[in-house]
CSV table of C-alpha atoms in Angstrom, one decimal:
chain,number,residue,atom,x,y,z
A,1077,MET,CA,110.3,115.4,93.2
A,1078,GLN,CA,112.7,117.6,91.3
A,1079,ASP,CA,115.4,115.7,92.9
A,1080,GLY,CA,113.8,112.4,91.8
A,1081,ARG,CA,113.7,113.6,88.2
A,1082,GLU,CA,117.3,114.8,88.2
A,1083,ALA,CA,118.4,111.5,89.7
A,1084,ALA,CA,116.4,109.5,87.2
A,1085,GLY,CA,119.4,109.2,84.8
A,1086,GLU,CA,121.7,107.9,87.5
A,1087,ALA,CA,122.6,104.3,88.0
A,1088,SER,CA,120.7,102.6,90.9
A,1089,VAL,CA,117.9,105.1,90.8
A,1090,LYS,CA,115.4,102.4,90.0
A,1091,LEU,CA,116.4,100.3,93.0
A,1092,GLU,CA,116.1,103.5,95.1
A,1093,ILE,CA,112.6,104.0,93.8
A,1094,LEU,CA,111.7,100.4,94.6
A,1095,LYS,CA,113.0,100.8,98.1
A,1096,ALA,CA,111.0,104.0,98.6
A,1097,LEU,CA,107.9,102.4,97.2
A,1098,ASN,CA,108.2,99.3,99.3
A,1099,ALA,CA,108.8,101.4,102.4
A,1100,GLU,CA,105.6,103.4,101.7
A,1101,ARG,CA,103.7,100.1,101.2
A,1102,VAL,CA,104.8,98.7,104.5
A,1103,ALA,CA,103.7,102.0,106.1
A,1104,ARG,CA,100.3,101.7,104.3
A,1105,ARG,CA,100.7,105.0,102.5
A,1106,ALA,CA,99.8,105.5,98.8
A,1107,ALA,CA,102.4,106.5,96.1
A,1108,VAL,CA,102.8,106.9,92.4
A,1109,VAL,CA,105.7,106.1,90.1
A,1110,VAL,CA,105.8,108.2,86.9
A,1111,THR,CA,107.7,106.5,84.1
A,1112,ASP,CA,108.6,108.2,80.8
A,1113,VAL,CA,108.0,105.3,78.4
A,1114,ALA,CA,110.2,106.7,75.7
A,1115,THR,CA,113.3,107.0,77.9
A,1116,GLY,CA,112.5,104.8,80.9
A,1117,ALA,CA,113.2,107.8,83.2
A,1118,GLN,CA,111.3,107.5,86.5
A,1119,ARG,CA,110.4,109.5,89.5
A,1120,PHE,CA,108.7,108.5,92.7
A,1121,VAL,CA,106.0,110.6,94.2
A,1122,ALA,CA,104.7,109.8,97.7
A,1123,ALA,CA,101.1,110.7,98.3
A,1124,LYS,CA,102.0,113.5,100.7
A,1125,ASN,CA,104.2,115.1,98.0
A,1126,VAL,CA,101.7,114.9,95.1
A,1127,ALA,CA,100.5,118.5,95.4
A,1128,ALA,CA,104.0,119.8,94.6
A,1129,ASP,CA,104.5,117.6,91.5
A,1130,PRO,CA,104.2,119.1,88.0
A,1131,LEU,CA,101.5,116.6,87.2
A,1132,ALA,CA,99.7,117.1,90.6
A,1133,GLU,CA,96.1,117.1,89.3
A,1134,LEU,CA,96.6,114.0,87.2
A,1135,LEU,CA,98.3,112.1,90.0
A,1136,MET,CA,95.7,113.0,92.5
A,1137,GLN,CA,93.0,111.8,90.1
A,1138,HIS,CA,94.8,108.4,89.8
A,1139,LEU,CA,95.4,108.1,93.5
A,1140,ARG,CA,91.7,108.6,94.1
A,1141,THR,CA,90.7,105.7,91.8
A,1142,GLY,CA,93.8,103.6,92.6
A,1143,LYS,CA,94.2,102.8,88.9
A,1144,SER,CA,97.5,102.6,87.0
A,1145,ALA,CA,97.4,104.0,83.5
A,1146,MET,CA,99.2,105.4,80.5
A,1147,ALA,CA,98.7,109.2,80.1
A,1148,GLU,CA,99.6,111.9,77.6
A,1149,THR,CA,101.0,114.9,79.5
A,1150,ALA,CA,103.1,118.0,78.9
A,1151,GLU,CA,106.1,115.8,79.8
A,1152,GLY,CA,105.2,113.4,77.0
A,1153,LYS,CA,103.7,109.9,77.2
A,1154,VAL,CA,104.1,108.6,80.8
A,1155,PHE,CA,102.9,105.5,82.6
A,1156,LEU,CA,101.6,106.1,86.1
A,1157,THR,CA,102.0,103.1,88.4
A,1158,VAL,CA,99.6,103.8,91.3
A,1159,HIS,CA,100.2,102.0,94.5
A,1160,VAL,CA,97.5,102.2,97.2
A,1161,PRO,CA,97.9,100.2,100.4
A,1162,PRO,CA,96.9,96.5,100.2
A,1163,PRO,CA,93.4,95.9,101.6
A,1164,ARG,CA,93.0,94.7,105.1
A,1165,LEU,CA,90.3,92.8,106.8
A,1166,VAL,CA,89.5,93.2,110.5
A,1167,ALA,CA,86.9,90.7,111.8
A,1168,VAL,CA,85.4,91.2,115.2
A,1169,GLY,CA,84.3,87.7,116.3
A,1170,ALA,CA,86.5,84.7,116.4
A,1171,VAL,CA,83.5,82.6,115.3
A,1172,HIS,CA,83.0,79.7,112.9
A,1173,ILE,CA,82.4,82.0,110.0
A,1174,SER,CA,85.7,83.8,110.7
A,1175,GLN,CA,87.6,80.5,110.6
A,1176,ALA,CA,86.6,80.2,106.9
A,1177,LEU,CA,86.7,84.0,106.2
A,1178,ALA,CA,90.3,84.4,107.3
A,1179,PRO,CA,91.9,82.0,104.8
A,1180,ILE,CA,89.7,83.1,101.9
A,1181,ALA,CA,90.5,86.7,102.6
A,1182,GLN,CA,94.2,85.9,102.8
A,1183,LEU,CA,94.0,84.2,99.4
A,1184,LEU,CA,92.4,87.4,98.0
A,1185,GLY,CA,95.4,89.4,99.3
A,1186,TYR,CA,94.0,90.8,102.5
A,1187,ASP,CA,96.0,91.2,105.7
A,1188,VAL,CA,93.6,89.7,108.2
A,1189,THR,CA,93.2,90.4,111.9
A,1190,ILE,CA,90.7,88.8,114.2
A,1191,VAL,CA,89.4,90.5,117.4
A,1192,ASP,CA,87.3,88.8,120.1
A,1193,PRO,CA,87.5,89.4,123.9
A,1194,ARG,CA,86.1,85.9,124.5
A,1195,THR,CA,89.2,83.9,125.2
A,1196,ALA,CA,87.4,80.6,124.5
A,1197,PHE,CA,86.9,81.8,120.9
A,1198,ALA,CA,90.1,83.8,120.3
A,1199,THR,CA,92.6,81.0,120.4
A,1200,PRO,CA,95.6,80.3,118.1
A,1201,GLU,CA,94.4,76.7,117.7
A,1202,ARG,CA,91.2,77.9,116.0
A,1203,PHE,CA,93.2,80.5,113.9
A,1204,PRO,CA,96.6,79.0,113.2
A,1205,ASP,CA,97.7,81.5,110.5
A,1206,VAL,CA,96.1,84.8,111.6
A,1207,PRO,CA,96.8,87.3,114.3
A,1208,VAL,CA,94.1,87.0,117.0
A,1209,ILE,CA,93.7,89.7,119.6
A,1210,ALA,CA,91.8,88.6,122.7
A,1211,GLU,CA,90.7,92.1,123.8
A,1212,TRP,CA,87.6,94.2,123.8
A,1213,PRO,CA,87.2,96.4,120.7
A,1214,ASP,CA,88.0,99.6,122.6
A,1215,VAL,CA,91.4,98.2,123.5
A,1216,ALA,CA,92.1,96.1,120.4
A,1217,LEU,CA,91.0,98.4,117.6
A,1218,PRO,CA,92.8,101.8,118.1
A,1219,PRO,CA,96.3,100.4,117.7
A,1220,LEU,CA,95.3,98.6,114.5
A,1221,ASN,CA,94.8,102.0,112.7
A,1222,VAL,CA,92.0,100.8,110.5
A,1223,ASP,CA,91.6,103.1,107.5
A,1224,ARG,CA,89.8,103.6,104.2
A,1225,TYR,CA,91.7,100.6,102.8
A,1226,THR,CA,90.2,98.3,105.5
A,1227,ALA,CA,87.2,96.1,105.3
A,1228,PHE,CA,85.5,95.6,108.7
A,1229,VAL,CA,83.1,92.9,109.7
A,1230,ALA,CA,81.3,92.4,113.0
A,1231,LEU,CA,80.4,88.8,113.5
A,1232,THR,CA,79.8,88.1,117.2
A,1233,HIS,CA,76.0,88.7,117.3
A,1234,ASP,CA,76.7,90.3,120.7
A,1235,PRO,CA,75.8,94.0,120.8
A,1236,LYS,CA,78.3,94.6,123.6
A,1237,ILE,CA,81.1,93.6,121.3
A,1238,ASP,CA,79.7,94.5,117.8
A,1239,ASP,CA,78.2,97.9,118.5
A,1240,PRO,CA,81.4,99.7,119.7
A,1241,ALA,CA,83.4,97.9,117.0
A,1242,LEU,CA,81.0,99.2,114.3
A,1243,LEU,CA,81.1,102.8,115.7
A,1244,HIS,CA,84.9,102.7,115.4
A,1245,ALA,CA,84.9,101.3,111.8
A,1246,LEU,CA,82.4,103.9,110.7
A,1247,ALA,CA,84.4,106.7,112.3
A,1248,ARG,CA,87.5,105.5,110.5
A,1249,ASP,CA,85.8,105.5,107.1
A,1250,CYS,CA,86.5,101.8,106.3
A,1251,PHE,CA,85.6,101.1,102.7
A,1252,TYR,CA,83.4,98.2,103.7
A,1253,VAL,CA,81.5,97.8,107.0
A,1254,GLY,CA,79.4,94.7,107.5
A,1255,ALA,CA,77.5,93.2,110.4
A,1256,LEU,CA,76.1,89.7,110.8
A,1257,GLY,CA,72.5,89.3,111.8
A,1258,SER,CA,69.0,89.0,110.4
A,1259,ARG,CA,66.9,92.0,109.2
A,1260,LYS,CA,65.2,92.0,112.6
A,1261,THR,CA,68.5,91.9,114.5
A,1262,HIS,CA,69.8,94.7,112.3
A,1263,ALA,CA,66.7,96.8,112.9
A,1264,ARG,CA,67.4,96.6,116.6
A,1265,ARG,CA,71.0,97.5,115.9
A,1266,VAL,CA,69.9,100.5,113.9
A,1267,GLU,CA,67.8,101.7,116.8
A,1268,ARG,CA,70.7,101.3,119.3
A,1269,LEU,CA,73.2,103.1,117.0
A,1270,ALA,CA,70.7,105.9,116.3
A,1271,ALA,CA,70.2,106.3,120.1
A,1272,GLN,CA,74.0,106.8,120.3
A,1273,GLY,CA,73.6,109.7,118.0
A,1274,LEU,CA,74.7,108.2,114.7
A,1275,ASP,CA,72.9,109.8,111.7
A,1276,GLU,CA,70.9,107.8,109.2
A,1277,ALA,CA,73.4,108.1,106.3
A,1278,THR,CA,76.2,106.8,108.4
A,1279,ILE,CA,74.2,103.8,109.7
A,1280,ALA,CA,73.1,103.1,106.1
A,1281,ARG,CA,76.8,102.4,105.3
A,1282,ILE,CA,76.6,99.2,107.3
A,1283,HIS,CA,76.0,96.2,105.0
A,1284,ALA,CA,73.4,94.1,106.8
A,1285,PRO,CA,72.4,91.4,106.5
A,1286,ILE,CA,76.0,90.8,105.6
A,1287,GLY,CA,77.2,89.3,102.3
A,1288,LEU,CA,75.7,88.9,98.8
A,1289,ALA,CA,72.4,87.1,98.6
A,1290,ILE,CA,73.6,83.8,97.2
A,1291,GLY,CA,71.6,81.6,99.6
A,1292,ALA,CA,74.7,80.8,101.7
A,1293,VAL,CA,74.0,78.3,104.5
A,1294,SER,CA,77.2,76.9,105.9
A,1295,PRO,CA,79.9,79.1,107.6
A,1296,PRO,CA,82.3,78.8,104.6
A,1297,GLU,CA,79.5,79.7,102.2
A,1298,ILE,CA,78.6,82.8,104.3
A,1299,ALA,CA,82.3,83.6,104.2
A,1300,VAL,CA,82.3,83.5,100.4
A,1301,SER,CA,79.2,85.7,100.2
A,1302,ILE,CA,80.9,88.2,102.6
A,1303,MET,CA,84.2,88.3,100.6
A,1304,ALA,CA,82.2,88.6,97.3
A,1305,GLU,CA,80.4,91.7,98.7
A,1306,ILE,CA,83.7,93.1,100.0
A,1307,THR,CA,85.2,92.6,96.5
A,1308,ALA,CA,82.3,94.3,94.9
A,1309,ARG,CA,82.7,97.3,97.2
A,1310,LEU,CA,86.5,97.4,96.6
A,1311,ARG,CA,86.3,97.1,92.8
A,1312,GLN,CA,83.1,98.8,91.9
A,1313,ALA,CA,83.0,101.7,94.4
A,1314,GLY,CA,84.0,104.3,91.8
A,1315,GLU,CA,81.6,103.1,89.2
A,1316,ARG,CA,78.8,102.8,91.7
A,1317,GLN,CA,79.3,106.4,93.0
A,1318,ALA,CA,79.2,107.6,89.4
A,1319,SER,CA,76.0,105.6,88.6
A,1320,GLU,CA,74.4,106.9,91.9
A,1321,LYS,CA,75.2,110.4,90.9
A,1322,GLN,CA,73.5,109.8,87.5
A,1323,ALA,CA,70.5,108.2,89.1
A,1324,GLY,CA,70.3,111.0,91.7
A,1325,GLY,CA,71.1,108.6,94.5
A,1326,ALA,CA,70.5,105.0,94.9
A,1327,SER,CA,70.1,102.6,97.8
A,1328,PRO,CA,73.3,102.3,99.8
A,1329,LYS,CA,73.3,98.5,99.3
A,1330,GLY,CA,73.1,96.3,96.3
A,1331,ALA,CA,73.3,99.2,93.8
A,1332,ALA,CA,76.5,98.1,92.2
A,1333,PRO,CA,76.0,96.8,88.7
A,1334,ALA,CA,76.8,93.2,88.3
A,1335,VAL,CA,79.1,93.7,85.4
A,1336,ALA,CA,81.8,91.2,84.8
A,1337,ARG,CA,85.3,92.7,84.6
A,1338,ALA,CA,87.7,92.0,81.9
A,1339,VAL,CA,87.9,88.2,82.0
A,1340,PRO,CA,89.8,86.1,79.5
B,884,MET,CA,102.4,80.5,98.0
B,885,LEU,CA,100.5,82.8,95.7
B,886,ALA,CA,102.5,86.0,95.0
B,887,ARG,CA,100.8,89.3,95.9
B,888,ASP,CA,101.7,92.5,94.2
B,889,GLU,CA,103.8,93.7,97.1
B,890,ASP,CA,105.7,90.4,97.2
B,891,ILE,CA,106.6,90.9,93.6
B,892,LEU,CA,108.1,94.4,94.2
B,893,GLU,CA,109.8,93.2,97.3
B,894,ALA,CA,111.3,90.3,95.3
B,895,ALA,CA,112.5,92.9,92.7
B,896,GLN,CA,114.2,94.9,95.4
B,897,SER,CA,115.8,91.9,97.3
B,898,TRP,CA,117.0,90.2,94.1
B,899,ARG,CA,118.6,93.4,92.9
B,900,SER,CA,120.1,94.1,96.3
B,901,ALA,CA,121.6,90.5,96.3
B,902,GLY,CA,123.4,91.5,93.1
B,903,LYS,CA,121.3,89.7,90.5
B,904,GLY,CA,120.4,91.3,87.2
B,905,VAL,CA,116.7,92.1,87.4
B,906,ALA,CA,114.0,93.3,85.1
B,907,LEU,CA,110.5,94.5,85.9
B,908,ALA,CA,107.7,94.0,83.4
B,909,THR,CA,104.5,96.0,83.8
B,910,VAL,CA,101.2,95.8,81.9
B,911,VAL,CA,100.8,99.4,80.8
B,912,GLU,CA,97.8,99.2,78.4
B,913,THR,CA,95.1,96.7,77.6
B,914,TRP,CA,92.4,96.5,74.9
B,915,GLY,CA,89.5,94.2,74.8
B,916,SER,CA,89.4,91.5,77.4
B,917,ALA,CA,92.8,91.2,79.1
B,918,PRO,CA,93.6,88.7,81.8
B,919,ARG,CA,95.5,91.0,84.1
B,920,PRO,CA,94.8,94.7,84.8
B,921,VAL,CA,97.0,97.6,83.9
B,922,GLY,CA,99.8,97.9,86.6
B,923,SER,CA,100.3,94.1,87.0
B,924,ASN,CA,103.9,93.1,87.4
B,925,LEU,CA,106.2,90.3,86.5
B,926,VAL,CA,109.8,90.4,87.9
B,927,ILE,CA,112.5,88.4,86.2
B,928,ASP,CA,116.1,87.7,87.2
B,929,ASP,CA,119.1,87.0,85.0
B,930,ALA,CA,118.7,83.3,85.4
B,931,GLY,CA,115.2,83.4,84.1
B,932,ASN,CA,113.5,83.0,87.5
B,933,PHE,CA,110.2,85.0,87.6
B,934,LEU,CA,107.4,85.9,90.0
B,935,GLY,CA,104.0,87.5,89.3
B,936,SER,CA,102.2,87.6,86.0
B,937,VAL,CA,101.2,89.9,83.1
B,938,SER,CA,98.7,87.5,81.5
B,939,GLY,CA,97.0,84.3,82.3
B,940,GLY,CA,100.3,82.5,81.5
B,941,CYS,CA,100.0,82.9,77.7
B,942,VAL,CA,102.9,85.3,77.1
B,943,GLU,CA,105.1,85.1,80.3
B,944,GLY,CA,107.6,82.9,78.4
B,945,ALA,CA,108.1,85.5,75.7
B,946,VAL,CA,108.3,88.3,78.3
B,947,VAL,CA,110.9,86.5,80.3
B,948,ALA,CA,113.0,86.0,77.1
B,949,GLU,CA,112.8,89.7,76.2
B,950,ALA,CA,113.6,90.6,79.8
B,951,LEU,CA,116.9,88.7,79.6
B,952,ASP,CA,117.8,91.0,76.7
B,953,VAL,CA,116.7,94.1,78.7
B,954,ILE,CA,118.9,93.0,81.6
B,955,GLU,CA,121.8,92.6,79.3
B,956,SER,CA,121.4,95.8,77.3
B,957,GLY,CA,119.9,98.1,79.9
B,958,ALA,CA,117.5,99.6,77.4
B,959,PRO,CA,113.8,99.4,78.2
B,960,LYS,CA,111.4,97.7,75.7
B,961,MET,CA,107.7,98.0,75.0
B,962,LEU,CA,106.1,94.7,74.0
B,963,GLU,CA,102.7,94.2,72.5
B,964,PHE,CA,100.8,90.9,72.5
B,965,GLY,CA,97.5,90.2,70.8
B,966,VAL,CA,95.9,88.0,68.3
B,967,ALA,CA,97.2,90.1,65.5
B,968,ASP,CA,100.8,89.7,66.7
B,969,GLU,CA,100.7,86.0,66.9
B,970,ALA,CA,102.9,85.6,63.8
B,971,ALA,CA,105.4,88.2,65.0
B,972,TRP,CA,105.7,86.9,68.6
B,973,LYS,CA,104.7,83.3,68.1
B,974,VAL,CA,102.6,83.7,71.2
B,975,GLY,CA,99.3,85.4,71.6
B,976,LEU,CA,96.4,85.9,74.0
B,977,SER,CA,93.8,83.2,73.7
B,978,CYS,CA,91.2,85.6,75.2
B,979,GLY,CA,91.3,87.8,72.1
B,980,GLY,CA,92.6,91.0,73.9
B,981,THR,CA,95.7,93.0,73.3
B,982,ILE,CA,98.2,94.0,76.0
B,983,ARG,CA,101.2,96.2,76.0
B,984,VAL,CA,104.0,95.4,78.4
B,985,PHE,CA,106.8,97.7,79.4
B,986,VAL,CA,110.0,95.9,80.4
B,987,GLU,CA,112.7,97.8,82.2
B,988,LYS,CA,115.9,96.9,84.0
B,989,VAL,CA,116.2,97.5,87.7
B,990,GLU,CA,119.5,99.3,88.0
């Protein structure tokens, strides 16, 4: 980082910072660019190097929330450009809902991958613009490296496929985990997952029945309700955790305040 | 195709690597209701081509014009847009908010 700061005055440093930033983004790693707004001097701080930075505490705080912001520091007024990996959506089930879900999610900026071992479902004809992996979750999922920037949905209705996929997503700490199925279906799923040794709090992280309650009927409408719920989880997670803390814990689902964000 | 945040930064890198003059505009502060969040980017080349957005389309034209100056001079600029600045900038945000946009040259 010291190097970055010394180099900040040199020509081409901004292009170097852009290159480093884009490389971290491709590798799905977080990073911060610190810009002195008075001079335009910049330094690039990869997430793994944050602890050694003079502004470590501030940078860590912003990496946690993922929010860029202006800040008054000992170095003067700086702008922190915070880059966290773009969200991903992994859908297990190459079903009718997924055919609508994939393009909506892509429009919202998600990298989408579909997994379904049933080769009749998992065809490029049904999913022309999305990678489709026709393998069982135990084979397909580990190489995908799903992470906390991944939303994960299980849509097959088949416990043989959905259950192992959900176990994987929960273990990888995906920011959203949802499963298709009625309350009754989900109650049976909860029993099965508990029998596999999953604790109550972990099971409660599954959003089921999946999607916001907007009365969705058709597969595209259900896809909209799912993406709306995922968006709420992505954008309101920090606020919700804060409000849960204040309220001394709230239900794991539907607790997010329905506050409209800055809209023109 | 709709530009994503990473596409904008990749464009900034590839335009600059191709030898074009390039400026990057970033929303650094917002007050009231603002159309794009802090951190949103607009990349501009020396021919006035641009990708991304810093508002709902209200002030991009003015930012592009300022960016051409920044590309030429190399000195960064801080721009402010809001209802109160309508007279000064001849453009404003119809949503009633205020935004501050930092424009820097990619060197």
